[in-house]
Each structure stands twice: as structure tokens, then as C-alpha cells.
């Protein structure tokens, strides 16, 4: 199955590190140009980069989809992993969503903002930020699987930790059993970048 063969990170079409995401791509058909939405691709961090790379498994699936589009004389479809798959088929959708979250969180490794830096990342689960203004002030962006909501959601939290110089995930889990986490909100994946820059300032 795809979740055993797709990796969250590969190479973008520009040669830089590419992170698994989805985009709408054009495809040549016998009856003209068609478009396929939600195609898994690898793309780098740069918003100005128009390049991307297709996983080999996806390329093979696109050939099948193109044949079906030509048979149906259609020009726009949503990418699916197998024939007759429903768009929101739960097992496949959930597995792919976890891959997408893992890819998204990995993009934050080593990232720094004006007022905070990424302390560490737990791939597919959480991103920890440490304030550069107050060493004991931390922020947490934690993936929240919301079965009743569409899309990918994160909880944004704030806490103070001063029990040891370097916070680790294991130490956080132990501390958080009794420690206080202030909820700042629940945000979608597409809102994350804007909200982080509103909170921490520009990327440096």
C-alpha cells in the first residue's frame, strides 16, 4: 500500500529537499489538457519555486487516471489511490494524512523566527518552539486528529518549563502529566505559517 512506499521527504524538482504535499497538476489528454487535484508531490520550502517531483508510485497511478479520463472524456478529477476509491475513503485518507503531517512537521527542523526558535520536532506529532526572549517560555504546535472535522488541525499551546536546561520530548511527557499548558487555539495546517509569524515575527 502507498503508505509503505511513499516517504515524507524526498527531492523537489529544483533539486532541493522536497516535502510531501499535494497540488493540482495539468495532464495532456487526447481531447486536450486536463487537471488532477490533490496529487501527492514533493516540493521544497520555497513559495517561489514552481518545480515539484512525483513519487514513482504516483506517476504510475496518474497513467491509469489519464486513461480513465480519456475514456470518460473528462477534464478534471480528484486523485485517488485505486480505481473506484471514494475521495474520503477513511483508511487510505487517514494514512495519507499522517504522512502529510509528518512531512509538514519535518520542514520546521532548524527553523528560527525573530522571537523564537524551533527547539525540536517530533515527526508527525509536534513542533516545540522556545522563546528567544524568555528561555523558560515554550510553545507547542501539536497535531490533533479530528475525526469529525475536515482537513488537518493543530492545537497551539504555551507553557513554561524551567526544570532543566534542555527540554526533551520524554521530559515534556513526564512534566505535562501535572504541568500547566495554556491553550492558545486550534488552527488548520494552512493557517500555521501566518499564525506563527504573527506570534514570533519573521523567519530569520
PDB file of C-alpha atoms in Angstrom:
ATOM      1  CA  UNK A   1       0.000   0.000   0.000  1.00  0.00           C
ATOM      2  CA  UNK A   2       1.136   3.578  -0.664  1.00  0.00           C
ATOM      3  CA  UNK A   3       1.896   4.409   2.961  1.00  0.00           C
ATOM      4  CA  UNK A   4       4.575   1.705   2.952  1.00  0.00           C
ATOM      5  CA  UNK A   5       6.294   3.112  -0.149  1.00  0.00           C
ATOM      6  CA  UNK A   6       5.901   6.900  -0.014  1.00  0.00           C
ATOM      7  CA  UNK A   7       8.366   8.779   2.160  1.00  0.00           C
ATOM      8  CA  UNK A   8       7.574  12.121   3.811  1.00  0.00           C
ATOM      9  CA  UNK A   9      10.789  13.621   2.386  1.00  0.00           C
ATOM     10  CA  UNK A  10      12.486  13.215  -0.988  1.00  0.00           C
ATOM     11  CA  UNK A  11      13.729  15.722  -3.590  1.00  0.00           C
ATOM     12  CA  UNK A  12      11.916  18.672  -5.125  1.00  0.00           C
ATOM     13  CA  UNK A  13      12.068  19.149  -8.885  1.00  0.00           C
ATOM     14  CA  UNK A  14      14.546  22.005  -8.287  1.00  0.00           C
ATOM     15  CA  UNK A  15      16.989  19.641  -6.574  1.00  0.00           C
ATOM     16  CA  UNK A  16      16.390  20.944  -3.043  1.00  0.00           C
ATOM     17  CA  UNK A  17      14.862  18.863  -0.256  1.00  0.00           C
ATOM     18  CA  UNK A  18      11.228  18.144  -1.107  1.00  0.00           C
ATOM     19  CA  UNK A  19       8.443  17.570   1.401  1.00  0.00           C
ATOM     20  CA  UNK A  20       5.351  15.533   0.646  1.00  0.00           C
ATOM     21  CA  UNK A  21       2.332  17.698  -0.099  1.00  0.00           C
ATOM     22  CA  UNK A  22      -0.469  17.850  -2.673  1.00  0.00           C
ATOM     23  CA  UNK A  23      -1.154  20.092  -5.639  1.00  0.00           C
ATOM     24  CA  UNK A  24      -3.307  20.400  -8.731  1.00  0.00           C
ATOM     25  CA  UNK A  25      -1.374  19.405 -11.850  1.00  0.00           C
ATOM     26  CA  UNK A  26      -2.111  19.584 -15.595  1.00  0.00           C
ATOM     27  CA  UNK A  27      -2.055  16.448 -17.725  1.00  0.00           C
ATOM     28  CA  UNK A  28      -2.105  16.032 -21.503  1.00  0.00           C
ATOM     29  CA  UNK A  29      -5.080  14.058 -22.762  1.00  0.00           C
ATOM     30  CA  UNK A  30      -6.208  13.003 -26.223  1.00  0.00           C
ATOM     31  CA  UNK A  31      -9.046  15.546 -26.023  1.00  0.00           C
ATOM     32  CA  UNK A  32      -6.983  18.411 -24.572  1.00  0.00           C
ATOM     33  CA  UNK A  33      -5.419  19.481 -21.277  1.00  0.00           C
ATOM     34  CA  UNK A  34      -6.924  18.034 -18.105  1.00  0.00           C
ATOM     35  CA  UNK A  35      -6.293  18.692 -14.427  1.00  0.00           C
ATOM     36  CA  UNK A  36      -5.927  16.316 -11.497  1.00  0.00           C
ATOM     37  CA  UNK A  37      -6.391  17.701  -7.991  1.00  0.00           C
ATOM     38  CA  UNK A  38      -4.755  16.552  -4.738  1.00  0.00           C
ATOM     39  CA  UNK A  39      -1.826  14.818  -6.424  1.00  0.00           C
ATOM     40  CA  UNK A  40       0.924  13.839  -3.925  1.00  0.00           C
ATOM     41  CA  UNK A  41       4.168  15.601  -4.881  1.00  0.00           C
ATOM     42  CA  UNK A  42       7.479  16.572  -3.307  1.00  0.00           C
ATOM     43  CA  UNK A  43       8.025  20.316  -3.098  1.00  0.00           C
ATOM     44  CA  UNK A  44      10.673  22.400  -1.322  1.00  0.00           C
ATOM     45  CA  UNK A  45      10.081  25.114   1.266  1.00  0.00           C
ATOM     46  CA  UNK A  46      10.268  27.960  -1.235  1.00  0.00           C
ATOM     47  CA  UNK A  47       6.930  29.524  -2.166  1.00  0.00           C
ATOM     48  CA  UNK A  48       8.533  30.959  -5.306  1.00  0.00           C
ATOM     49  CA  UNK A  49       9.599  27.522  -6.605  1.00  0.00           C
ATOM     50  CA  UNK A  50       7.298  26.191  -9.311  1.00  0.00           C
ATOM     51  CA  UNK A  51       9.079  22.839  -9.579  1.00  0.00           C
ATOM     52  CA  UNK A  52       7.985  19.588  -7.942  1.00  0.00           C
ATOM     53  CA  UNK A  53       8.695  15.864  -8.184  1.00  0.00           C
ATOM     54  CA  UNK A  54       6.255  12.980  -8.443  1.00  0.00           C
ATOM     55  CA  UNK A  55       6.779   9.791  -6.432  1.00  0.00           C
ATOM     56  CA  UNK A  56       7.150   6.859  -8.854  1.00  0.00           C
ATOM     57  CA  UNK A  57       4.050   5.187  -7.388  1.00  0.00           C
ATOM     58  CA  UNK A  58       2.063   8.339  -8.108  1.00  0.00           C
ATOM     59  CA  UNK A  59       3.363   8.568 -11.687  1.00  0.00           C
ATOM     60  CA  UNK A  60       2.139   5.037 -12.379  1.00  0.00           C
ATOM     61  CA  UNK A  61      -1.262   5.821 -10.892  1.00  0.00           C
ATOM     62  CA  UNK A  62      -1.528   9.011 -12.985  1.00  0.00           C
ATOM     63  CA  UNK A  63      -1.222   6.933 -16.157  1.00  0.00           C
ATOM     64  CA  UNK A  64      -4.251   4.893 -15.111  1.00  0.00           C
ATOM     65  CA  UNK A  65      -6.182   8.020 -14.181  1.00  0.00           C
ATOM     66  CA  UNK A  66      -5.347   9.644 -17.536  1.00  0.00           C
ATOM     67  CA  UNK A  67      -6.646   6.587 -19.390  1.00  0.00           C
ATOM     68  CA  UNK A  68      -9.875   6.740 -17.419  1.00  0.00           C
ATOM     69  CA  UNK A  69     -10.231  10.490 -18.059  1.00  0.00           C
ATOM     70  CA  UNK A  70      -9.855   9.881 -21.792  1.00  0.00           C
ATOM     71  CA  UNK A  71     -12.407   7.074 -21.678  1.00  0.00           C
ATOM     72  CA  UNK A  72     -14.836   9.337 -19.781  1.00  0.00           C
ATOM     73  CA  UNK A  73     -13.876  12.406 -21.854  1.00  0.00           C
ATOM     74  CA  UNK A  74     -13.425  14.318 -18.581  1.00  0.00           C
ATOM     75  CA  UNK A  75     -11.032  17.208 -17.976  1.00  0.00           C
ATOM     76  CA  UNK A  76     -10.883  17.430 -14.183  1.00  0.00           C
ATOM     77  CA  UNK A  77     -10.731  14.748 -11.480  1.00  0.00           C
ATOM     78  CA  UNK A  78      -9.506  14.294  -7.914  1.00  0.00           C
ATOM     79  CA  UNK A  79      -6.538  11.970  -7.415  1.00  0.00           C
ATOM     80  CA  UNK A  80      -7.364   8.598  -5.862  1.00  0.00           C
ATOM     81  CA  UNK A  81      -5.095   5.711  -4.948  1.00  0.00           C
ATOM     82  CA  UNK A  82      -7.112   2.958  -6.554  1.00  0.00           C
ATOM     83  CA  UNK A  83      -9.997   2.609  -9.021  1.00  0.00           C
ATOM     84  CA  UNK A  84     -13.458   3.305  -7.607  1.00  0.00           C
ATOM     85  CA  UNK A  85     -11.990   4.682  -4.392  1.00  0.00           C
ATOM     86  CA  UNK A  86     -14.159   7.242  -2.645  1.00  0.00           C
ATOM     87  CA  UNK A  87     -12.394  10.579  -2.148  1.00  0.00           C
ATOM     88  CA  UNK A  88     -12.634  10.308   1.628  1.00  0.00           C
ATOM     89  CA  UNK A  89     -12.097   6.559   1.968  1.00  0.00           C
ATOM     90  CA  UNK A  90     -11.161   6.561   5.701  1.00  0.00           C
ATOM     91  CA  UNK A  91      -8.275   4.035   5.928  1.00  0.00           C
ATOM     92  CA  UNK A  92      -6.375   5.481   2.965  1.00  0.00           C
ATOM     93  CA  UNK A  93      -7.251   9.089   3.769  1.00  0.00           C
ATOM     94  CA  UNK A  94      -6.082   8.761   7.385  1.00  0.00           C
ATOM     95  CA  UNK A  95      -2.841   7.039   6.430  1.00  0.00           C
ATOM     96  CA  UNK A  96      -2.020   9.675   3.823  1.00  0.00           C
ATOM     97  CA  UNK A  97      -2.939  12.475   6.214  1.00  0.00           C
ATOM     98  CA  UNK A  98      -0.451  11.116   8.750  1.00  0.00           C
ATOM     99  CA  UNK A  99       2.243  11.124   6.054  1.00  0.00           C
ATOM    100  CA  UNK A 100       1.368  14.705   5.157  1.00  0.00           C
ATOM    101  CA  UNK A 101       1.576  15.778   8.814  1.00  0.00           C
ATOM    102  CA  UNK A 102       4.940  14.048   9.184  1.00  0.00           C
ATOM    103  CA  UNK A 103       6.256  15.831   6.115  1.00  0.00           C
ATOM    104  CA  UNK A 104       4.915  19.184   7.329  1.00  0.00           C
ATOM    105  CA  UNK A 105       6.478  18.906  10.791  1.00  0.00           C
ATOM    106  CA  UNK A 106       9.872  17.883   9.374  1.00  0.00           C
ATOM    107  CA  UNK A 107      10.035  21.175   7.451  1.00  0.00           C
ATOM    108  CA  UNK A 108      10.447  23.025  10.755  1.00  0.00           C
ATOM    109  CA  UNK A 109      13.713  21.401  11.851  1.00  0.00           C
ATOM    110  CA  UNK A 110      16.251  24.155  12.496  1.00  0.00           C
ATOM    111  CA  UNK A 111      13.809  26.970  11.749  1.00  0.00           C
ATOM    112  CA  UNK A 112      14.201  30.300  13.570  1.00  0.00           C
ATOM    113  CA  UNK A 113      11.918  33.323  13.882  1.00  0.00           C
ATOM    114  CA  UNK A 114      12.618  36.790  15.281  1.00  0.00           C
ATOM    115  CA  UNK A 115      11.328  35.880  18.746  1.00  0.00           C
ATOM    116  CA  UNK A 116      11.505  32.079  18.856  1.00  0.00           C
ATOM    117  CA  UNK A 117      13.407  29.090  17.529  1.00  0.00           C
ATOM    118  CA  UNK A 118      12.340  25.508  16.936  1.00  0.00           C
ATOM    119  CA  UNK A 119      13.669  23.579  19.927  1.00  0.00           C
ATOM    120  CA  UNK A 120      12.883  20.187  18.393  1.00  0.00           C
ATOM    121  CA  UNK A 121      10.368  18.323  16.259  1.00  0.00           C
ATOM    122  CA  UNK A 122       8.537  15.071  16.909  1.00  0.00           C
ATOM    123  CA  UNK A 123       7.831  13.974  13.301  1.00  0.00           C
ATOM    124  CA  UNK A 124       4.136  13.635  12.562  1.00  0.00           C
ATOM    125  CA  UNK A 125       3.173  14.778  16.049  1.00  0.00           C
ATOM    126  CA  UNK A 126       4.509  18.049  17.372  1.00  0.00           C
ATOM    127  CA  UNK A 127       6.770  21.069  16.976  1.00  0.00           C
ATOM    128  CA  UNK A 128       8.279  22.696  20.087  1.00  0.00           C
ATOM    129  CA  UNK A 129       9.304  26.355  19.976  1.00  0.00           C
ATOM    130  CA  UNK A 130      11.467  28.096  22.577  1.00  0.00           C
ATOM    131  CA  UNK A 131      11.198  31.836  23.052  1.00  0.00           C
ATOM    132  CA  UNK A 132      14.381  33.799  22.368  1.00  0.00           C
ATOM    133  CA  UNK A 133      13.127  36.480  24.758  1.00  0.00           C
ATOM    134  CA  UNK A 134      12.492  34.187  27.757  1.00  0.00           C
ATOM    135  CA  UNK A 135      14.343  30.859  27.985  1.00  0.00           C
ATOM    136  CA  UNK A 136      11.659  29.163  30.067  1.00  0.00           C
ATOM    137  CA  UNK A 137       8.811  30.092  27.691  1.00  0.00           C
ATOM    138  CA  UNK A 138       7.819  27.398  25.201  1.00  0.00           C
ATOM    139  CA  UNK A 139       5.133  26.998  22.571  1.00  0.00           C
ATOM    140  CA  UNK A 140       3.800  23.736  21.217  1.00  0.00           C
ATOM    141  CA  UNK A 141       2.119  23.015  17.905  1.00  0.00           C
ATOM    142  CA  UNK A 142       0.571  19.556  18.306  1.00  0.00           C
ATOM    143  CA  UNK A 143      -1.264  17.549  15.658  1.00  0.00           C
ATOM    144  CA  UNK A 144      -4.858  16.916  16.633  1.00  0.00           C
ATOM    145  CA  UNK A 145      -6.686  14.210  14.718  1.00  0.00           C
ATOM    146  CA  UNK A 146     -10.244  15.493  14.457  1.00  0.00           C
ATOM    147  CA  UNK A 147     -12.355  12.685  13.004  1.00  0.00           C
ATOM    148  CA  UNK A 148     -15.409  14.940  12.828  1.00  0.00           C
ATOM    149  CA  UNK A 149     -13.593  17.796  11.048  1.00  0.00           C
ATOM    150  CA  UNK A 150     -12.213  18.058   7.538  1.00  0.00           C
ATOM    151  CA  UNK A 151      -8.593  18.902   6.953  1.00  0.00           C
ATOM    152  CA  UNK A 152      -5.546  18.816   9.220  1.00  0.00           C
ATOM    153  CA  UNK A 153      -5.708  20.557  12.590  1.00  0.00           C
ATOM    154  CA  UNK A 154      -3.157  21.524  15.245  1.00  0.00           C
ATOM    155  CA  UNK A 155      -3.523  22.632  18.850  1.00  0.00           C
ATOM    156  CA  UNK A 156      -1.385  25.689  19.636  1.00  0.00           C
ATOM    157  CA  UNK A 157      -0.278  25.762  23.272  1.00  0.00           C
ATOM    158  CA  UNK A 158       2.037  27.709  25.556  1.00  0.00           C
ATOM    159  CA  UNK A 159       3.852  26.623  28.709  1.00  0.00           C
ATOM    160  CA  UNK A 160       6.762  27.497  30.985  1.00  0.00           C
ATOM    161  CA  UNK A 161       9.414  24.911  31.732  1.00  0.00           C
ATOM    162  CA  UNK A 162      12.477  25.509  33.893  1.00  0.00           C
ATOM    163  CA  UNK A 163      13.239  22.120  35.416  1.00  0.00           C
ATOM    164  CA  UNK A 164      16.354  21.500  33.301  1.00  0.00           C
ATOM    165  CA  UNK A 165      18.375  23.449  30.723  1.00  0.00           C
ATOM    166  CA  UNK A 166      17.310  21.453  27.676  1.00  0.00           C
ATOM    167  CA  UNK A 167      13.744  20.271  27.257  1.00  0.00           C
ATOM    168  CA  UNK A 168      13.339  16.828  25.700  1.00  0.00           C
ATOM    169  CA  UNK A 169      10.171  15.138  24.497  1.00  0.00           C
ATOM    170  CA  UNK A 170      10.462  12.460  27.178  1.00  0.00           C
ATOM    171  CA  UNK A 171      10.880  15.118  29.871  1.00  0.00           C
ATOM    172  CA  UNK A 172       7.909  17.042  28.484  1.00  0.00           C
ATOM    173  CA  UNK A 173       5.655  13.983  28.577  1.00  0.00           C
ATOM    174  CA  UNK A 174       6.530  13.386  32.221  1.00  0.00           C
ATOM    175  CA  UNK A 175       6.175  17.056  33.143  1.00  0.00           C
ATOM    176  CA  UNK A 176       2.898  17.530  31.246  1.00  0.00           C
ATOM    177  CA  UNK A 177       1.110  14.950  33.396  1.00  0.00           C
ATOM    178  CA  UNK A 178       0.898  17.686  36.032  1.00  0.00           C
ATOM    179  CA  UNK A 179       2.297  20.743  34.252  1.00  0.00           C
ATOM    180  CA  UNK A 180       0.043  23.535  33.005  1.00  0.00           C
ATOM    181  CA  UNK A 181      -0.485  24.017  29.266  1.00  0.00           C
ATOM    182  CA  UNK A 182      -2.290  27.167  28.165  1.00  0.00           C
ATOM    183  CA  UNK A 183      -4.385  26.659  25.035  1.00  0.00           C
ATOM    184  CA  UNK A 184      -3.922  29.438  22.505  1.00  0.00           C
ATOM    185  CA  UNK A 185      -6.222  27.969  19.890  1.00  0.00           C
ATOM    186  CA  UNK A 186      -6.924  25.292  17.340  1.00  0.00           C
ATOM    187  CA  UNK A 187      -5.675  26.015  13.822  1.00  0.00           C
ATOM    188  CA  UNK A 188      -5.660  24.349  10.426  1.00  0.00           C
ATOM    189  CA  UNK A 189      -2.497  23.397   8.579  1.00  0.00           C
ATOM    190  CA  UNK A 190      -2.971  26.199   6.038  1.00  0.00           C
ATOM    191  CA  UNK A 191      -3.154  28.783   8.853  1.00  0.00           C
ATOM    192  CA  UNK A 192       0.001  27.660  10.641  1.00  0.00           C
ATOM    193  CA  UNK A 193       2.596  29.758   8.789  1.00  0.00           C
ATOM    194  CA  UNK A 194       0.666  33.026   9.162  1.00  0.00           C
ATOM    195  CA  UNK A 195      -0.122  32.466  12.825  1.00  0.00           C
ATOM    196  CA  UNK A 196       3.477  31.567  13.701  1.00  0.00           C
ATOM    197  CA  UNK A 197       4.769  34.731  12.047  1.00  0.00           C
ATOM    198  CA  UNK A 198       2.116  36.775  13.835  1.00  0.00           C
ATOM    199  CA  UNK A 199       3.272  35.236  17.136  1.00  0.00           C
ATOM    200  CA  UNK A 200       7.043  35.049  16.635  1.00  0.00           C
ATOM    201  CA  UNK A 201       7.875  37.552  13.899  1.00  0.00           C
ATOM    202  CA  UNK A 202       9.529  36.924  10.554  1.00  0.00           C
ATOM    203  CA  UNK A 203      11.679  33.936   9.677  1.00  0.00           C
ATOM    204  CA  UNK A 204      15.380  34.672  10.062  1.00  0.00           C
TER     205      UNK A 204
END
